[in-house]
Tab-separated table of C-alpha atoms and ligand atoms in Angstrom:
chain	number	residue	atom	x	y	z
P	15	UNK	CA	71.416	120.181	83.030
P	16	UNK	CA	70.916	116.470	82.489
P	17	UNK	CA	67.405	115.386	83.419
P	18	UNK	CA	67.084	112.181	85.387
P	19	UNK	CA	68.408	110.842	88.647
P	20	UNK	CA	70.101	113.054	91.175
P	21	UNK	CA	73.726	112.044	91.239
P	22	UNK	CA	75.513	111.461	94.561
P	23	UNK	CA	78.099	114.015	95.629
P	24	UNK	CA	81.528	113.420	94.139
P	25	UNK	CA	83.509	113.239	97.387
P	26	UNK	CA	86.957	112.614	95.909
P	27	UNK	CA	88.041	115.158	93.310
P	28	UNK	CA	91.429	116.741	92.617
P	29	UNK	CA	92.234	120.167	91.196
P	30	UNK	CA	95.420	122.009	90.260
P	31	UNK	CA	96.117	122.254	94.012
P	32	UNK	CA	96.965	118.528	94.093
P	33	UNK	CA	100.644	117.886	93.390
P	34	UNK	CA	99.945	115.099	90.878
P	35	UNK	CA	97.653	117.331	88.799
P	36	UNK	CA	99.416	120.637	89.427
P	37	UNK	CA	102.749	119.510	88.007
P	38	UNK	CA	101.022	119.277	84.613
P	39	UNK	CA	100.628	122.643	82.810
P	40	UNK	CA	97.239	121.563	81.420
P	41	UNK	CA	95.829	121.691	84.963
P	42	UNK	CA	95.640	125.510	85.018
P	43	UNK	CA	92.066	126.457	85.936
P	44	UNK	CA	91.104	122.839	86.627
P	45	UNK	CA	88.995	123.630	89.715
P	46	UNK	CA	86.919	126.137	87.757
P	47	UNK	CA	86.495	123.788	84.807
P	48	UNK	CA	85.452	120.999	87.165
P	49	UNK	CA	82.810	123.237	88.777
P	50	UNK	CA	81.512	124.226	85.342
P	51	UNK	CA	81.330	120.542	84.448
P	52	UNK	CA	79.390	119.847	87.676
P	53	UNK	CA	76.865	122.519	86.749
P	54	UNK	CA	76.522	121.083	83.244
P	55	UNK	CA	75.865	117.496	84.359
P	56	UNK	CA	73.686	118.458	87.333
P	57	UNK	CA	76.074	117.212	90.012
P	58	UNK	CA	74.771	118.658	93.302
P	59	UNK	CA	78.004	118.584	95.332
P	60	UNK	CA	81.772	118.217	95.022
P	61	UNK	CA	84.501	117.856	97.612
P	62	UNK	CA	87.881	119.017	96.335
P	63	UNK	CA	90.007	116.600	98.336
P	64	UNK	CA	93.544	117.631	97.474
P	65	UNK	CA	96.516	115.431	98.234
P	66	UNK	CA	97.960	116.065	101.674
P	67	UNK	CA	101.204	114.099	101.683
P	68	UNK	CA	104.300	114.481	103.807
P	69	UNK	CA	106.373	111.488	102.729
P	70	UNK	CA	110.040	112.472	102.721
P	71	UNK	CA	111.527	109.023	102.008
P	72	UNK	CA	109.489	107.996	98.971
P	73	UNK	CA	111.762	105.915	96.753
P	74	UNK	CA	110.497	104.961	93.290
P	75	UNK	CA	111.731	102.863	90.375
P	76	UNK	CA	112.342	104.102	86.861
P	77	UNK	CA	109.036	104.763	85.118
P	78	UNK	CA	106.868	104.559	88.244
P	79	UNK	CA	106.080	108.277	88.287
P	80	UNK	CA	105.139	108.609	84.620
P	81	UNK	CA	104.915	112.212	83.484
P	82	UNK	CA	105.600	113.520	87.018
P	83	UNK	CA	109.102	112.072	87.073
P	84	UNK	CA	110.804	115.020	85.409
P	85	UNK	CA	109.467	117.498	87.945
P	86	UNK	CA	109.448	115.557	91.185
P	87	UNK	CA	112.085	112.809	91.180
P	88	UNK	CA	115.749	113.442	92.024
P	89	UNK	CA	118.781	111.575	90.666
P	90	UNK	CA	118.597	109.050	93.516
P	91	UNK	CA	114.971	108.267	92.646
P	92	UNK	CA	113.482	109.982	95.700
P	93	UNK	CA	110.256	111.933	95.140
P	94	UNK	CA	110.096	115.523	96.415
P	95	UNK	CA	106.556	116.710	96.846
P	96	UNK	CA	105.655	120.385	96.707
P	97	UNK	CA	103.913	121.855	99.756
P	98	UNK	CA	100.124	122.094	99.517
P	99	UNK	CA	99.242	125.763	98.820
P	100	UNK	CA	96.436	125.829	101.384
P	101	UNK	CA	95.778	129.595	101.185
P	102	UNK	CA	95.683	129.596	97.389
P	103	UNK	CA	93.364	126.599	97.506
P	104	UNK	CA	90.951	128.304	99.925
P	105	UNK	CA	90.887	131.460	97.770
P	106	UNK	CA	90.077	129.394	94.695
P	107	UNK	CA	87.312	127.546	96.581
P	108	UNK	CA	85.763	130.875	97.616
P	109	UNK	CA	85.796	132.172	94.034
P	110	UNK	CA	84.188	128.971	92.762
P	111	UNK	CA	81.505	129.072	95.473
P	112	UNK	CA	80.686	132.581	94.305
P	113	UNK	CA	80.683	131.744	90.598
P	114	UNK	CA	78.921	128.340	90.755
P	115	UNK	CA	76.148	128.798	93.330
P	116	UNK	CA	74.139	125.774	92.134
P	117	UNK	CA	76.914	123.386	93.224
P	118	UNK	CA	77.662	122.714	96.890
P	119	UNK	CA	81.451	122.987	96.963
P	120	UNK	CA	83.148	121.347	99.939
P	121	UNK	CA	86.748	121.647	101.015
P	122	UNK	CA	88.765	118.564	101.764
P	123	UNK	CA	92.009	116.669	101.697
P	124	UNK	CA	93.120	113.201	100.717
P	125	UNK	CA	95.473	112.581	103.609
P	126	UNK	CA	98.124	109.964	102.782
P	127	UNK	CA	99.193	107.604	105.579
P	128	UNK	CA	97.331	109.605	108.268
P	129	UNK	CA	98.600	107.296	111.026
P	130	UNK	CA	102.165	108.458	110.346
P	131	UNK	CA	101.788	112.198	109.770
P	132	UNK	CA	99.412	113.561	112.409
P	133	UNK	CA	101.783	116.291	113.604
P	134	UNK	CA	102.624	117.488	110.097
P	135	UNK	CA	98.932	117.793	109.210
P	136	UNK	CA	97.764	119.355	112.481
P	137	UNK	CA	97.763	122.991	111.321
P	138	UNK	CA	95.649	122.333	108.225
P	139	UNK	CA	93.312	119.792	109.796
P	140	UNK	CA	92.857	121.960	112.878
P	141	UNK	CA	92.166	125.120	110.869
P	142	UNK	CA	88.411	124.607	110.932
P	143	UNK	CA	88.402	125.122	107.158
P	144	UNK	CA	88.267	121.475	106.029
P	145	UNK	CA	84.882	119.854	105.442
P	146	UNK	CA	86.013	116.353	104.492
P	147	UNK	CA	89.078	114.287	105.330
P	148	UNK	CA	89.608	111.219	103.172
P	149	UNK	CA	92.229	108.835	104.518
P	150	UNK	CA	94.374	107.032	101.954
P	151	UNK	CA	96.933	104.308	102.183
P	152	UNK	CA	99.239	104.805	99.216
P	153	UNK	CA	102.580	103.653	100.612
P	154	UNK	CA	104.120	100.830	102.578
P	155	UNK	CA	107.593	100.277	104.045
P	156	UNK	CA	110.269	99.525	101.449
P	157	UNK	CA	113.984	99.384	102.335
P	158	UNK	CA	115.013	100.704	105.749
P	159	UNK	CA	113.290	104.042	106.317
P	160	UNK	CA	112.107	104.256	102.729
P	161	UNK	CA	108.481	103.902	101.740
P	162	UNK	CA	106.897	103.353	98.355
P	163	UNK	CA	103.723	102.538	96.462
P	164	UNK	CA	102.428	99.087	95.453
P	165	UNK	CA	103.403	99.711	91.814
P	166	UNK	CA	107.053	99.746	92.893
P	167	UNK	CA	106.731	96.978	95.514
P	168	UNK	CA	105.335	94.557	92.950
P	169	UNK	CA	108.711	94.535	91.223
P	170	UNK	CA	110.510	93.542	94.425
P	171	UNK	CA	108.104	91.177	96.221
P	172	UNK	CA	105.527	88.536	95.346
P	173	UNK	CA	102.187	89.979	94.183
P	174	UNK	CA	100.300	88.221	96.982
P	175	UNK	CA	102.828	89.462	99.542
P	176	UNK	CA	102.311	93.071	98.472
P	177	UNK	CA	98.520	92.729	98.551
P	178	UNK	CA	98.543	91.175	102.026
P	179	UNK	CA	100.924	93.825	103.343
P	180	UNK	CA	98.587	96.507	102.007
P	181	UNK	CA	95.460	94.986	103.543
P	182	UNK	CA	97.141	94.310	106.886
P	183	UNK	CA	98.242	97.933	107.161
P	184	UNK	CA	94.665	99.253	106.970
P	185	UNK	CA	93.602	98.208	110.502
P	186	UNK	CA	96.834	99.788	111.803
P	187	UNK	CA	96.025	102.997	109.931
P	188	UNK	CA	92.494	103.015	111.376
P	189	UNK	CA	93.722	102.354	114.919
P	190	UNK	CA	96.485	104.918	114.548
P	191	UNK	CA	94.473	107.943	113.423
P	192	UNK	CA	91.138	109.542	114.172
P	193	UNK	CA	91.728	112.410	111.744
P	194	UNK	CA	89.987	110.845	108.735
P	195	UNK	CA	86.319	109.956	108.404
P	196	UNK	CA	86.357	108.057	105.104
P	197	UNK	CA	88.725	105.372	103.845
P	198	UNK	CA	89.321	105.764	100.114
P	199	UNK	CA	90.033	103.200	97.397
P	200	UNK	CA	90.427	100.038	99.497
P	201	UNK	CA	91.385	98.373	96.175
P	202	UNK	CA	94.374	100.680	95.689
P	203	UNK	CA	96.929	97.845	95.557
P	204	UNK	CA	94.729	96.025	93.021
P	205	UNK	CA	94.941	98.969	90.608
P	206	UNK	CA	98.520	98.064	89.740
P	207	UNK	CA	98.223	94.288	90.253
P	208	UNK	CA	100.728	92.692	87.818
P	209	UNK	CA	98.251	90.628	85.817
P	210	UNK	CA	100.900	89.952	83.182
P	211	UNK	CA	102.832	87.720	85.591
P	212	UNK	CA	100.222	86.886	88.237
P	213	UNK	CA	97.035	86.468	86.192
P	214	UNK	CA	93.864	88.440	86.763
P	215	UNK	CA	93.350	89.909	90.220
P	216	UNK	CA	91.186	87.530	92.264
P	217	UNK	CA	89.542	89.190	95.288
P	218	UNK	CA	88.581	85.790	96.764
P	219	UNK	CA	92.258	85.065	97.340
P	220	UNK	CA	92.403	88.076	99.697
P	221	UNK	CA	88.838	87.996	100.993
P	222	UNK	CA	89.789	87.642	104.654
P	223	UNK	CA	92.171	90.582	104.366
P	224	UNK	CA	89.563	92.827	102.776
P	225	UNK	CA	86.980	91.758	105.339
P	226	UNK	CA	89.315	92.384	108.293
P	227	UNK	CA	90.142	95.835	106.914
P	228	UNK	CA	86.453	96.596	106.412
P	229	UNK	CA	85.618	95.418	109.947
P	230	UNK	CA	88.204	97.782	111.368
P	231	UNK	CA	86.806	100.692	109.344
P	232	UNK	CA	83.172	99.866	110.202
P	233	UNK	CA	83.898	99.346	113.909
P	234	UNK	CA	85.548	102.764	114.055
P	235	UNK	CA	82.328	104.336	112.710
P	236	UNK	CA	83.875	105.483	109.447
P	237	UNK	CA	82.563	105.440	105.895
P	238	UNK	CA	84.041	103.484	102.995
P	239	UNK	CA	84.489	105.194	99.651
P	240	UNK	CA	83.129	103.562	96.526
P	241	UNK	CA	85.922	104.553	94.171
P	242	UNK	CA	84.376	104.575	90.716
P	243	UNK	CA	87.575	104.217	88.727
P	244	UNK	CA	86.535	100.598	88.858
P	245	UNK	CA	83.269	99.230	90.232
P	246	UNK	CA	83.725	96.025	92.171
P	247	UNK	CA	80.415	94.569	93.368
P	248	UNK	CA	82.035	92.558	96.144
P	249	UNK	CA	83.112	95.818	97.820
P	250	UNK	CA	79.646	96.956	98.983
P	251	UNK	CA	78.626	93.347	99.588
P	252	UNK	CA	81.507	92.586	101.971
P	253	UNK	CA	81.258	96.072	103.483
P	254	UNK	CA	77.624	95.462	104.468
P	255	UNK	CA	78.379	91.961	105.740
P	256	UNK	CA	81.164	93.340	107.945
P	257	UNK	CA	78.892	95.985	109.475
P	258	UNK	CA	79.494	98.968	107.207
P	259	UNK	CA	76.784	101.620	107.510
P	260	UNK	CA	77.960	104.546	105.368
P	261	UNK	CA	79.555	105.132	101.976
P	262	UNK	CA	80.763	107.978	99.822
P	263	UNK	CA	81.189	108.055	96.043
P	264	UNK	CA	84.529	109.147	94.640
P	265	UNK	CA	85.571	109.454	91.023
P	266	UNK	CA	89.158	110.357	92.004
P	267	UNK	CA	89.009	112.749	89.049
P	268	UNK	CA	92.184	114.559	88.021
P	269	UNK	CA	90.401	116.161	85.036
P	270	UNK	CA	86.989	117.789	84.589
P	271	UNK	CA	85.889	114.998	82.225
P	272	UNK	CA	86.375	112.329	84.897
P	273	UNK	CA	83.995	114.033	87.328
P	274	UNK	CA	81.262	111.640	88.559
P	275	UNK	CA	82.409	108.970	86.080
P	276	UNK	CA	80.460	105.753	86.675
P	277	UNK	CA	78.180	107.344	89.277
P	278	UNK	CA	74.802	106.202	87.887
P	279	UNK	CA	76.002	102.605	87.889
P	280	UNK	CA	77.625	102.923	91.313
P	281	UNK	CA	74.435	104.427	92.750
P	282	UNK	CA	72.371	101.556	91.314
P	283	UNK	CA	74.801	99.071	92.878
P	284	UNK	CA	74.619	100.752	96.290
P	285	UNK	CA	70.838	100.997	96.175
P	286	UNK	CA	70.760	97.232	95.753
P	287	UNK	CA	72.593	97.004	99.088
P	288	UNK	CA	70.012	99.341	100.707
P	289	UNK	CA	72.157	102.466	100.864
P	290	UNK	CA	70.179	105.697	100.470
P	291	UNK	CA	71.108	109.388	100.146
P	292	UNK	CA	71.081	111.676	103.188
P	293	UNK	CA	69.032	114.851	103.414
P	294	UNK	CA	71.809	117.156	102.151
P	295	UNK	CA	73.770	116.794	98.913
P	296	UNK	CA	77.125	116.275	100.627
P	297	UNK	CA	75.934	113.663	103.149
P	298	UNK	CA	77.110	110.078	103.258
P	299	UNK	CA	74.765	107.471	101.830
P	300	UNK	CA	73.676	105.228	104.712
P	301	UNK	CA	71.659	102.094	105.342
Y	27	ZN	ZN1	94.581	108.122	96.333
Y	28	ZN	ZN1	92.789	110.802	94.822
């Protein structure tokens, strides 16, 4: 075990039970390997928040799905997602809890567009077996009934238009669903920002949109995830200024090596903004 600070719980981790990891043969045994990695680095808690997606009109462009394209995309460029194997997932969680007793292992989902799919998710979310529900906005309206991700929208609309549409959907998602307690990666549309044509992503240009989204999340009593794929110091700053009280840390790992990536630096950043750990390893950090 690494000696030093106690790391925050990694509250956003994927295993082979997530469709975007599970379609890759190298993901076999990923949950176990991730738990072993947690033990090795002294991570006290993990939430395996597998993708819970029900989109049936997800239209992509050529190349947008990378290595998943061959398995999931049909000849008309619609994505067909496999059903989440909830029973298999729960069995695997139980085995890992038995085999890795030093790690608090939480169940969870990363629920995509929760304001649109409440009925489809009701059985799983109402099962009493889910510890953590992360709410994610991955897709926006495209043509007609179709929906798609920012990476695709950027090729059809202005970069600023896509970013504003993303940010303006967040308050609607918050108002339209009480099933999720944490909003993940508020910078999701910035991940694929087309810097080659638009220049570097400038958060100031969208500050009012981020702040309005954060206000909606804070006013609903929810937590905001600090997604450590990229640390952006303005995120906790604006979150606090808009009334945010709670955060989680999420690596969004799809491999064991990515677990808790960037966490020491993220924790230092959040401590600066007066966030502190709760009394149990899986608790939100609050101020
Ligand atoms: Zn996500
Ligand atoms: Zn994720």
